[in-house]
CSV table of C-alpha atoms in Angstrom, one decimal:
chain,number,residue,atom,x,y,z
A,1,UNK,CA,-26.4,2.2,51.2
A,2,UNK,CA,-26.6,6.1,52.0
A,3,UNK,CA,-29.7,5.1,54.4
A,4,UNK,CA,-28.4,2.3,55.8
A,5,UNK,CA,-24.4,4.1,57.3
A,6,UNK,CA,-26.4,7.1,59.2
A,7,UNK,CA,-28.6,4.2,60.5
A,8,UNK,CA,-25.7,2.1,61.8
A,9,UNK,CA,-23.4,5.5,63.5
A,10,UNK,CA,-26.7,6.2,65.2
A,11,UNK,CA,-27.7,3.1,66.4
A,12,UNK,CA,-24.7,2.4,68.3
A,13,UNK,CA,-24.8,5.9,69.3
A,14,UNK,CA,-28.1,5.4,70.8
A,15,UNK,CA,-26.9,1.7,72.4
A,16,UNK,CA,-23.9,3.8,74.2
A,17,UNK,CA,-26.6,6.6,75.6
A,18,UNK,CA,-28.9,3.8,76.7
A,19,UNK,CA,-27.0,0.8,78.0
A,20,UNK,CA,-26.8,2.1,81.7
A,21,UNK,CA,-30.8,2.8,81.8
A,22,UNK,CA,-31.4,-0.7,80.5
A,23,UNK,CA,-29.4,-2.6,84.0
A,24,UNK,CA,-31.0,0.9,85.7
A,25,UNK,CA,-34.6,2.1,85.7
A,26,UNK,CA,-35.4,-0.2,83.0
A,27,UNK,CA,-38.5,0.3,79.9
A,28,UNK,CA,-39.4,3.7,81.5
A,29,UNK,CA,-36.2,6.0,81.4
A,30,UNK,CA,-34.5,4.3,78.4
A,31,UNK,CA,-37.8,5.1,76.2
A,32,UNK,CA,-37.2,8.8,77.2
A,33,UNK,CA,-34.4,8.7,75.8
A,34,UNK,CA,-34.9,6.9,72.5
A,35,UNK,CA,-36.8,9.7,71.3
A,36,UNK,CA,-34.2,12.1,71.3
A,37,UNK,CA,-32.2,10.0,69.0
A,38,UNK,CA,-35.1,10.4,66.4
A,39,UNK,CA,-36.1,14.4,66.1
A,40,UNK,CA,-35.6,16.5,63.2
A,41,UNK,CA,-31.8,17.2,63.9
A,42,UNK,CA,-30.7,13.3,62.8
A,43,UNK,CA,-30.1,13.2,58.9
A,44,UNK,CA,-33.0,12.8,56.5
A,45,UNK,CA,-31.6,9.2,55.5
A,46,UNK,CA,-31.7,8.3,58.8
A,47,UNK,CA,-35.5,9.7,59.8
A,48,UNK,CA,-36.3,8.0,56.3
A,49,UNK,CA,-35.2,4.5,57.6
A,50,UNK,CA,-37.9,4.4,60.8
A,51,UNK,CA,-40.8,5.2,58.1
A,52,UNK,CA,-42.9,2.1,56.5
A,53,UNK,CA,-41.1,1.3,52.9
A,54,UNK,CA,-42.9,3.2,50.0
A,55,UNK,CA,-43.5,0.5,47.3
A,56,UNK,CA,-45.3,3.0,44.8
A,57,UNK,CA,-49.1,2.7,44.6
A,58,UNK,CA,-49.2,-1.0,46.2
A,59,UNK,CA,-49.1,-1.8,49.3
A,60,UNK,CA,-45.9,-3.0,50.7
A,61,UNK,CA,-45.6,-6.7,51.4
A,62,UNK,CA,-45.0,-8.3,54.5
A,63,UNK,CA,-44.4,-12.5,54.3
A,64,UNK,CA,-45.5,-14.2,57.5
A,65,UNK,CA,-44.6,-17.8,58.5
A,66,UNK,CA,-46.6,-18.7,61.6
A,67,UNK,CA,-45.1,-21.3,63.4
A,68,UNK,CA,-47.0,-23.3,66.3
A,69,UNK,CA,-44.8,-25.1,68.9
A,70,UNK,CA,-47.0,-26.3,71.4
A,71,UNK,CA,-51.0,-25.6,72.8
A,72,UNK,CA,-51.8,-25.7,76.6
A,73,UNK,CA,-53.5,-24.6,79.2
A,74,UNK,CA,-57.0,-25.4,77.3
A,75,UNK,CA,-59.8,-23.6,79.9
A,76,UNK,CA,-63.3,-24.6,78.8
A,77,UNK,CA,-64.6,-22.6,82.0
A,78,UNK,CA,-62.9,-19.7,81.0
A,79,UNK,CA,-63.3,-19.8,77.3
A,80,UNK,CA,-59.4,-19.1,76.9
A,81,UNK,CA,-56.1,-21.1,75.6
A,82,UNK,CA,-52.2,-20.4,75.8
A,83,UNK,CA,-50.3,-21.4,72.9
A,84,UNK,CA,-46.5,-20.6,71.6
A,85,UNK,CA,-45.5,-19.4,68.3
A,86,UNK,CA,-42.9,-18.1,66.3
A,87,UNK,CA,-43.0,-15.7,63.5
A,88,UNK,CA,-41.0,-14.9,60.7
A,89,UNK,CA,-41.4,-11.8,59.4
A,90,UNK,CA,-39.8,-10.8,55.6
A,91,UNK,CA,-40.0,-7.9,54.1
A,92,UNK,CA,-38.1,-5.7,50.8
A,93,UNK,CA,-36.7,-2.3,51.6
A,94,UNK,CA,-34.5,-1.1,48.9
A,95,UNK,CA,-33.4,1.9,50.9
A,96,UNK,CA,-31.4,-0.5,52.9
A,97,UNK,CA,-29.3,-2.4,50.2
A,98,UNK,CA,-25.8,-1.8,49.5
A,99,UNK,CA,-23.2,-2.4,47.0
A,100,UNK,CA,-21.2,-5.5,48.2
A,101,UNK,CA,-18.1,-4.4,45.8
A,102,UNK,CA,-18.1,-1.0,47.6
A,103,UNK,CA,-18.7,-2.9,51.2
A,104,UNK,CA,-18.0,-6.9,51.4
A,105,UNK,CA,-20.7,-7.7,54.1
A,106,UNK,CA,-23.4,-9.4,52.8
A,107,UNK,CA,-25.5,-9.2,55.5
A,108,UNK,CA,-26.0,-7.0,58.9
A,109,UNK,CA,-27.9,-7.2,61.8
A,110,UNK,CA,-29.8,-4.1,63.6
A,111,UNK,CA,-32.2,-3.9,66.6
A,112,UNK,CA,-35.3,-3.9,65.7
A,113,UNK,CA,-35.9,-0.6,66.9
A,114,UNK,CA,-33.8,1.4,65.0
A,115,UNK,CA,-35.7,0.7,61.1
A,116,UNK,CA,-39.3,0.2,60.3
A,117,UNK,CA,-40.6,-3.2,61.7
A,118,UNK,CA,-44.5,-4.2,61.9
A,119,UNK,CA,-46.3,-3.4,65.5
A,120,UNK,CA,-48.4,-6.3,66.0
A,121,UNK,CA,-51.4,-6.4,68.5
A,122,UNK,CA,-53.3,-9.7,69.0
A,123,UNK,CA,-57.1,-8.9,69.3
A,124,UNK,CA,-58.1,-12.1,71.3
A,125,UNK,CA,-55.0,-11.7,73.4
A,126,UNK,CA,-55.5,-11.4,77.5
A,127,UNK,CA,-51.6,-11.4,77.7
A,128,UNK,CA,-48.6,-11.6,75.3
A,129,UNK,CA,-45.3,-12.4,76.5
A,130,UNK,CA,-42.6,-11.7,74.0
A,131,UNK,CA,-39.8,-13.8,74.4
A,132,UNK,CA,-37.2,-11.6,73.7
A,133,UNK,CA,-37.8,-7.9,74.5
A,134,UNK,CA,-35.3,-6.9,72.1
A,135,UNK,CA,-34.9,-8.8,69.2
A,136,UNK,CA,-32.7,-8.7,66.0
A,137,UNK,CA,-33.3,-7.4,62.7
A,138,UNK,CA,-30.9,-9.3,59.9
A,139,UNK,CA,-30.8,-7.0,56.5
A,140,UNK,CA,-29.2,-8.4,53.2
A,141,UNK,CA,-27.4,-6.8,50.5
A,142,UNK,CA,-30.5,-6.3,48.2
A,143,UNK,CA,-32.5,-5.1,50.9
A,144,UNK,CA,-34.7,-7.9,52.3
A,145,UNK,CA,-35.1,-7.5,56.2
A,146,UNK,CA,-35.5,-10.8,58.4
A,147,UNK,CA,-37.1,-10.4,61.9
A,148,UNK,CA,-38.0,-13.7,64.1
A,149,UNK,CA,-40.2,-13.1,66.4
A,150,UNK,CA,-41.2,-15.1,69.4
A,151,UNK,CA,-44.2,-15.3,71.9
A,152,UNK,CA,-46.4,-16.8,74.4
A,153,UNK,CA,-50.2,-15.5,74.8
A,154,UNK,CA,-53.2,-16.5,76.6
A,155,UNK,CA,-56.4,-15.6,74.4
A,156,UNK,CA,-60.1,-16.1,74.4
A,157,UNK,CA,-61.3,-18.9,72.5
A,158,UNK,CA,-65.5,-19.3,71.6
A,159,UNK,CA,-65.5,-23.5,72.4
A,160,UNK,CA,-68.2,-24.9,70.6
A,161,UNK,CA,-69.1,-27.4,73.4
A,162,UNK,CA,-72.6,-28.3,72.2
A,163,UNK,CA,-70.8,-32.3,72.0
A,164,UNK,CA,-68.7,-32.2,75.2
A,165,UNK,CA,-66.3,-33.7,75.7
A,166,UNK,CA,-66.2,-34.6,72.3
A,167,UNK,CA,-66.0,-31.5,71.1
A,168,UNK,CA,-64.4,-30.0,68.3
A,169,UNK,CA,-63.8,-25.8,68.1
A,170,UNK,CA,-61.8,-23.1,65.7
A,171,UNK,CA,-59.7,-20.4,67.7
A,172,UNK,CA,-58.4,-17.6,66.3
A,173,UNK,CA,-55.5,-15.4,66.7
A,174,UNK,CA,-56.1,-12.1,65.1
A,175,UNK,CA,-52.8,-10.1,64.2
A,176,UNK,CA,-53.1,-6.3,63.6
A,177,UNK,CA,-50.8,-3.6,62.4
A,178,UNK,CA,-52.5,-0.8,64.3
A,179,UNK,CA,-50.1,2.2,63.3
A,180,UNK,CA,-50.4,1.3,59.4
A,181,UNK,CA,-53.4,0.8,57.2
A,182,UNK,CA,-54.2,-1.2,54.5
A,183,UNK,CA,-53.0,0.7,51.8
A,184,UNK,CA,-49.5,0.8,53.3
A,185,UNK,CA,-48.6,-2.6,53.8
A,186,UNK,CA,-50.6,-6.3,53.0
A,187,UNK,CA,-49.3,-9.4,55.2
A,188,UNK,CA,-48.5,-12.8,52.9
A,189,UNK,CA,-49.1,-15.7,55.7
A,190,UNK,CA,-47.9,-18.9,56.0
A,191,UNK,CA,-48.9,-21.1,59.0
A,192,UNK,CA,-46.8,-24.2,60.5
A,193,UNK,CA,-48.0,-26.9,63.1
A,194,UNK,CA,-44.5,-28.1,64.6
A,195,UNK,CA,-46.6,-29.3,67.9
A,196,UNK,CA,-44.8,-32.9,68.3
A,197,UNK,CA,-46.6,-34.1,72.1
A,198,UNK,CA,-50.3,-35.3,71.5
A,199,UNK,CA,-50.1,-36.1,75.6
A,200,UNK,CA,-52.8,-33.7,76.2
A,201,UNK,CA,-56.6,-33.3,76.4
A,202,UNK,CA,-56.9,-31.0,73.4
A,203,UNK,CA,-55.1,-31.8,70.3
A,204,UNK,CA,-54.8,-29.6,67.5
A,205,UNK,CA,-55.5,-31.0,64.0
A,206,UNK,CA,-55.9,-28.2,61.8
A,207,UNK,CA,-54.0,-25.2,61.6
A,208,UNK,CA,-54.7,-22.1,58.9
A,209,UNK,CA,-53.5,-19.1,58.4
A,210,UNK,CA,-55.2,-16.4,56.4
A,211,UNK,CA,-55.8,-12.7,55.6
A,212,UNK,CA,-59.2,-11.6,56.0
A,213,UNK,CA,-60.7,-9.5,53.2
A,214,UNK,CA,-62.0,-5.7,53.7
A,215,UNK,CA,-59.7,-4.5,56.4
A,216,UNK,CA,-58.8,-1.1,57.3
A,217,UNK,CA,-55.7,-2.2,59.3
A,218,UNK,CA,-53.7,-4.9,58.1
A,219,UNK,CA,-54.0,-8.0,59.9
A,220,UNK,CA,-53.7,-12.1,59.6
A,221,UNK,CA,-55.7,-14.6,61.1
A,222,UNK,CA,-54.3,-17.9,62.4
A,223,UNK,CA,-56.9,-20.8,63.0
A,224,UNK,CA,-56.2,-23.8,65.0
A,225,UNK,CA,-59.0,-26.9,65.1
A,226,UNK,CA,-58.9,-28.6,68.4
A,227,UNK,CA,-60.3,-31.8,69.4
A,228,UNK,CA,-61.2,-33.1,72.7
A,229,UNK,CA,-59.5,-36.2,73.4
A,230,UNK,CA,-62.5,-37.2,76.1
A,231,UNK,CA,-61.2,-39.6,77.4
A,232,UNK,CA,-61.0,-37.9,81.3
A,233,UNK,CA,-64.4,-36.5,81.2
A,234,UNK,CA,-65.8,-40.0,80.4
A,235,UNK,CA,-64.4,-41.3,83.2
A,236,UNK,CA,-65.2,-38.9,85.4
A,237,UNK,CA,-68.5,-37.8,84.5
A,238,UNK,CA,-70.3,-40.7,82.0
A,239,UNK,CA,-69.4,-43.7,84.0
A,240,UNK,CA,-70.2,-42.8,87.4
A,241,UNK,CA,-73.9,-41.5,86.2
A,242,UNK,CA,-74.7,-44.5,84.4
A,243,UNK,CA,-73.1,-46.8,87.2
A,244,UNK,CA,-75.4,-45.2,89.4
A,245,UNK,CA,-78.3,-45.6,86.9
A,246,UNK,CA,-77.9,-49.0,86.4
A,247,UNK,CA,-78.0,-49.5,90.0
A,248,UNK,CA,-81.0,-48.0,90.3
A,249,UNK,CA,-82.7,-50.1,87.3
A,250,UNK,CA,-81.4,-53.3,89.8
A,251,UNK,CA,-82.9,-51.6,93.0
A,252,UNK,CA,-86.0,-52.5,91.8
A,253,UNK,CA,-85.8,-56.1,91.6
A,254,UNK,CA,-85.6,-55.7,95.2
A,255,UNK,CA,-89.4,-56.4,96.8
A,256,UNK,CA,-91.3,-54.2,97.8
A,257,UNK,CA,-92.2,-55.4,101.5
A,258,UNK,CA,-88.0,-55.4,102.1
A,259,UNK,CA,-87.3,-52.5,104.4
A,260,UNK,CA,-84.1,-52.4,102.7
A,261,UNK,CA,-85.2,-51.3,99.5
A,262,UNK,CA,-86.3,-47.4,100.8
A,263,UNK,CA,-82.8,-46.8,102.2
A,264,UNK,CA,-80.5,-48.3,98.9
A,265,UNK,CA,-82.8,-46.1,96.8
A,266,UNK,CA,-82.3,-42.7,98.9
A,267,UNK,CA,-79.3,-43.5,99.6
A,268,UNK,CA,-78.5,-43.5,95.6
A,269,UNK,CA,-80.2,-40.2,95.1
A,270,UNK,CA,-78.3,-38.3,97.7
A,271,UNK,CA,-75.2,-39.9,96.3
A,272,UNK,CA,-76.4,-38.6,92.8
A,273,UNK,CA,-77.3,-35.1,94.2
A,274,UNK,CA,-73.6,-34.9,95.3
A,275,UNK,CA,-72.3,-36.0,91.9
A,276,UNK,CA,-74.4,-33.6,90.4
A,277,UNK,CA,-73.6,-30.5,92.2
A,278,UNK,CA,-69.8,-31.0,91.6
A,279,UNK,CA,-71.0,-31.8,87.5
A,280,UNK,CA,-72.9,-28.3,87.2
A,281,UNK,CA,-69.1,-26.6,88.3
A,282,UNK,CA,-67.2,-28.9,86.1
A,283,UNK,CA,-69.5,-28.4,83.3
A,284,UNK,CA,-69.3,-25.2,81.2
A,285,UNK,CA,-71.8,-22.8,80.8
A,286,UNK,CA,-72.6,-20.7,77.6
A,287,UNK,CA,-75.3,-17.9,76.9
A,288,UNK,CA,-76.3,-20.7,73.7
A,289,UNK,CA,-75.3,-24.1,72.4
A,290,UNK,CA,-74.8,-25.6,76.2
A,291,UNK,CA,-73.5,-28.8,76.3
A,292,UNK,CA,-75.9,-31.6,75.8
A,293,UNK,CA,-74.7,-33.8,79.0
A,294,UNK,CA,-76.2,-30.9,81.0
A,295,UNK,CA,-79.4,-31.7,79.8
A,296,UNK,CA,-78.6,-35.7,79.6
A,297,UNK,CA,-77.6,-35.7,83.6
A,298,UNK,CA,-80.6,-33.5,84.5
A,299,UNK,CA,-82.7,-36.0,82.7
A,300,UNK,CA,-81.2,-38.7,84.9
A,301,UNK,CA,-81.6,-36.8,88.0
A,302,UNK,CA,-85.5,-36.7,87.2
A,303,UNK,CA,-85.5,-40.5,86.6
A,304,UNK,CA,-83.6,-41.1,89.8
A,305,UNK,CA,-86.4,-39.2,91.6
A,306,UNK,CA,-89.0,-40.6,89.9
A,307,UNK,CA,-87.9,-43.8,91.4
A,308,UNK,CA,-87.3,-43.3,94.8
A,309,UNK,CA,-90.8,-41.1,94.9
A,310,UNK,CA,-92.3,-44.8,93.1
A,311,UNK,CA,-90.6,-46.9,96.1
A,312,UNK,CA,-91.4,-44.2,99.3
A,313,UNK,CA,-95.2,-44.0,98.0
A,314,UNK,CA,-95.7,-47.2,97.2
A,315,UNK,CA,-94.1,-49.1,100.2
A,316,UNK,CA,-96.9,-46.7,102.3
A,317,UNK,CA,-99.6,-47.3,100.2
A,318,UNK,CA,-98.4,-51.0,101.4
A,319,UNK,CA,-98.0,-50.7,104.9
A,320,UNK,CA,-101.3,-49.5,105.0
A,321,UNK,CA,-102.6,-52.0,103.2
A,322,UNK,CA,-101.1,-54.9,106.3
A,323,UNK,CA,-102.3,-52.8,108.6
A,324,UNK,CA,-105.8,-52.7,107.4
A,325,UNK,CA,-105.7,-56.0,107.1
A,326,UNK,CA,-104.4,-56.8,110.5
A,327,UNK,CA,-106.8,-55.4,112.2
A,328,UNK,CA,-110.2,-57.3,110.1
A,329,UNK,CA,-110.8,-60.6,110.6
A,330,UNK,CA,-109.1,-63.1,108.5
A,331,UNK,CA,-108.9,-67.2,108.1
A,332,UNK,CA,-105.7,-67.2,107.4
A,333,UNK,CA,-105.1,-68.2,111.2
A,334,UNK,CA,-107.3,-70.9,110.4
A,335,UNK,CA,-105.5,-72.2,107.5
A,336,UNK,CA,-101.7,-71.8,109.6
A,337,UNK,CA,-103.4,-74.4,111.8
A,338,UNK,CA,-104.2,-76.7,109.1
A,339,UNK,CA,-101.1,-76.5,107.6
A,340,UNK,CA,-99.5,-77.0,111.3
A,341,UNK,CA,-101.5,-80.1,112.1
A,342,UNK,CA,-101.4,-82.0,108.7
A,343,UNK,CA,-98.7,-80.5,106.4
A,344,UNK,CA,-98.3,-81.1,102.8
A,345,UNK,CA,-95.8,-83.7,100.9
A,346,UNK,CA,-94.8,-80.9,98.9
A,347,UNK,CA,-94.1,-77.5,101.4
A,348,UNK,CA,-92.1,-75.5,99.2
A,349,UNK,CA,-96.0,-75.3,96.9
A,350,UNK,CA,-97.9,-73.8,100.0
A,351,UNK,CA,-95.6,-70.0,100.2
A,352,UNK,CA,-96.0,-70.2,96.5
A,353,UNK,CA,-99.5,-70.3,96.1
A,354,UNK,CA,-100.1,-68.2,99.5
A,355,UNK,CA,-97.8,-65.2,98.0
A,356,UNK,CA,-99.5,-65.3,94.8
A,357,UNK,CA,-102.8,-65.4,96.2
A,358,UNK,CA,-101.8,-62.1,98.7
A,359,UNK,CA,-100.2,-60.0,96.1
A,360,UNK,CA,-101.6,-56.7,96.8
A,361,UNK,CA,-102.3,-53.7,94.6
A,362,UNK,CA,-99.0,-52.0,95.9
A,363,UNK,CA,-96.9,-54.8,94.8
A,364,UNK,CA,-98.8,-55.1,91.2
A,365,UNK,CA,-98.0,-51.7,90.6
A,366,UNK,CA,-94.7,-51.5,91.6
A,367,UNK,CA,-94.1,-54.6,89.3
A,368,UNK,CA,-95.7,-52.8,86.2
A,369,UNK,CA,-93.6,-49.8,87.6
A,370,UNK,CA,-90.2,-51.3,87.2
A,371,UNK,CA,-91.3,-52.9,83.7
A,372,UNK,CA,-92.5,-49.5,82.7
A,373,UNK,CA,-89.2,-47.9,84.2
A,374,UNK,CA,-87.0,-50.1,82.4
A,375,UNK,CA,-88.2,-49.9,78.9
A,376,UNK,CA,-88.3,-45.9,79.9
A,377,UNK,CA,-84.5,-45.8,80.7
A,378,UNK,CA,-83.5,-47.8,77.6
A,379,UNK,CA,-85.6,-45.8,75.2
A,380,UNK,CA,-84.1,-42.6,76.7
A,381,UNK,CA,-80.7,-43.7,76.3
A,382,UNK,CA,-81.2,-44.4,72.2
A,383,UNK,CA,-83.0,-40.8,72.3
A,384,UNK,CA,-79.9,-39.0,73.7
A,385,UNK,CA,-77.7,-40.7,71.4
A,386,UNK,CA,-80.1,-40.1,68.3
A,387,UNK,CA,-79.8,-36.6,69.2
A,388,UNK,CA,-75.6,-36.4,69.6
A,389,UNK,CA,-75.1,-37.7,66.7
A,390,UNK,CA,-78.2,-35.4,64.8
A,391,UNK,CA,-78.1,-32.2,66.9
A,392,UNK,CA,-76.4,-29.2,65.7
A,393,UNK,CA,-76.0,-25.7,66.8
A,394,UNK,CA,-74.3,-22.4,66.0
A,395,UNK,CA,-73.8,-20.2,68.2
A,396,UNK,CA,-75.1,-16.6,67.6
A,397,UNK,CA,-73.4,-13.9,66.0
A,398,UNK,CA,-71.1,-11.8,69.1
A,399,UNK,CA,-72.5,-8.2,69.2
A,400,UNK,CA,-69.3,-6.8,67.7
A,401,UNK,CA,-69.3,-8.5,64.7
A,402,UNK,CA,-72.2,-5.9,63.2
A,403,UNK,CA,-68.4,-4.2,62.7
A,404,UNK,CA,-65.2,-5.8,63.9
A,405,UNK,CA,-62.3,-4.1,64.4
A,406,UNK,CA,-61.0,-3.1,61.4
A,407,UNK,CA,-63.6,-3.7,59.0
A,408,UNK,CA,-65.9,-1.8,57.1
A,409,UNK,CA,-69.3,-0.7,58.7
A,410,UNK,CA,-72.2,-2.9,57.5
A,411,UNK,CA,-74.7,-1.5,55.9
């Protein structure tokens, strides 16, 4: 109780010096003066009270309860997430308690600037809003201090998206206390998933909350498992890719002599060259494990050509071919004449049997072509799928993980 008095008379000392800078100037001028407050002139209690609680030869412990309200803002293209959380920090200092029979409160509340309170930096972390720039410390009668804590960031997150969009990847939020080490204070964690709205692309279905082993500075992880819910990348990349295969598998039923035929198939391969240069920007790009749709639509792009370069070269070879054959003789004139002057019972036999009997090499091929095309397109779609559901890959170790932050060298 001797610690905790001083503490009090100069902490609303220091709120009556500073109240004008905070609607003034603002952060800058107020922490000027929050370091006069603090020097060697203030009582030894009250210098004691700033200083991390000495709990003998262990380490002091801090109870965590991570709490996760909601996950958004999930940028595959960016590698990075925004989440929410709250923590609830718990910790003993006996140099705080008091005798309630001496003074009747049973509890007081401080700001949290004016007794020891754990500095946390996240590692991953682009930006970290705090929600409250000054929040309130509760202390108890025995000494246990209370701090809530709440927070938005935006950090990096390394996506596994070898299965996109059905995806699944571990982020991590790395805590550090960077002005204590491990021997001063160990964190206890606890992590809760309060996210109630599953009206989102990424859900999160697993949530952790640990403290990593050989550390230098004291730290907690939190790891949240999100899944892609997929469901607006099929629509918007899967279907229109194999709607515009399946066309082309139906373009070739077309003949081969029909003009029409040239112009439906270029015609889909622009329209696929368009798809696919908007695909390669919606589609993320990694250093290893890309996506396999990547290679998938690529594949299809090739097939696509394939068969438009089949159509173009044939229906020349073709052309060619009537041509030649226009200008040799022939007795087909001969047999139009027949046909004019005593036609058959049956006229619907005579195209039959003429078209059979003037099939040319061009139209052969392109027959075997399309049969050859066909079973090609089917076989490559069980391929791709054999491989989703078989194909795995890690990506490689980052180069700072030889020696995060905070760990131990490797050897």
């Amino acid at each position: 109780m001797m610690a905790l008095w001083p503490l009090l008379h100069f902490t609303f000392l220091g709120f009556s010096i500073t109240w004008p800078l905070v609607h003034g100037q603002g952060f800058q001028e107020t922490a000027a003066v929050w370091p006069s407050l603090f020097n060697v002139s203030l009582p030894q209690k009250a210098q004691e009270s700033i200083q991390i609680p000495n709990n003998g030869s262990a380490p002091l412990l801090v109870d965590v309860q991570v709490f996760v309200s909601n996950v958004f803002n999930v940028d595959i293209l960016r590698y990075t997430m925004s989440s929410m959380l709250l923590l609830k920090l718990s910790w003993l200092d006996t140099r705080l308690a008091w005798n309630t029979s001496a003074h009747p409160r049973h509890a007081v509340t401080l700001p949290w600037d004016s007794l020891w309170t754990p500095r946390l930096t996240i590692l991953e972390a682009l930006w970290v809003d705090w929600r409250d720039q000054s929040p309130q410390v509760r202390v108890d009668q025995d000494g246990h201090v209370k701090l809530n804590l709440a927070l938005t960031t935006e950090t990096n997150c390394n996506f596994e998206l070898l299965h996109f969009p059905r995806d699944h990847s571990n982020c991590s939020l790395s805590f550090y206390a960077l002005s204590n080490t491990a021997m001063e204070l160990e964190f206890q964690t606890h992590a809760v998933n309060e996210i109630v709205s599953v009206k989102r692309e990424y859900v999160v279905y697993d949530l952790k909350a640990q403290v990593p082993p050989q550390q230098l500075v004291p730290c907690f992880q939190v790891k949240m498992s999100l899944k892609n819910t997929a469901l607006k990348s099929i629509i918007a990349l899967l279907v229109p890719a194999e709607a515009l295969l399946l066309a082309d598998v139906c373009g070739g039923l077309l003949p081969l002599r029909a003009i029409e035929r040239i112009g439906y198939k270029v015609t889909l391969l622009l329209g696929y060259l368009v798809f696919h240069s908007s695909l390669v920007q919606a589609l993320p790009s990694s250093s290893s494990c890309n996506p396999l749709l990547i290679y998938y639509f690529t594949i299809l792009l090739l097939l696509l050509f394939l068969s438009t370069m089949e159509t173009v070269l044939l229906a020349g070879l073709l052309a060619r071919s009537s041509l030649g054959a226009k200008s040799s003789p022939s007795p087909a004139p001969r047999g139009e004449q027949q046909e004019h002057g005593n036609p058959g019972p049956h006229p619907e036999e005579s195209p039959r049997g003429v078209k059979g009997s003037q099939r040319s090499w061009p139209e052969t091929a392109d027959r075997i072509f399309f049969l050859v095309y066909v079973v090609g397109v089917l076989c490559s779609q069980f391929i791709f799928a054999g491989i989703w559901m078989w194909a795995a890959c890690k990506s490689g170790p980052a180069p700072g993980e030889a020696a995060p932050h905070g760990r131990r060298p490797r050897p």
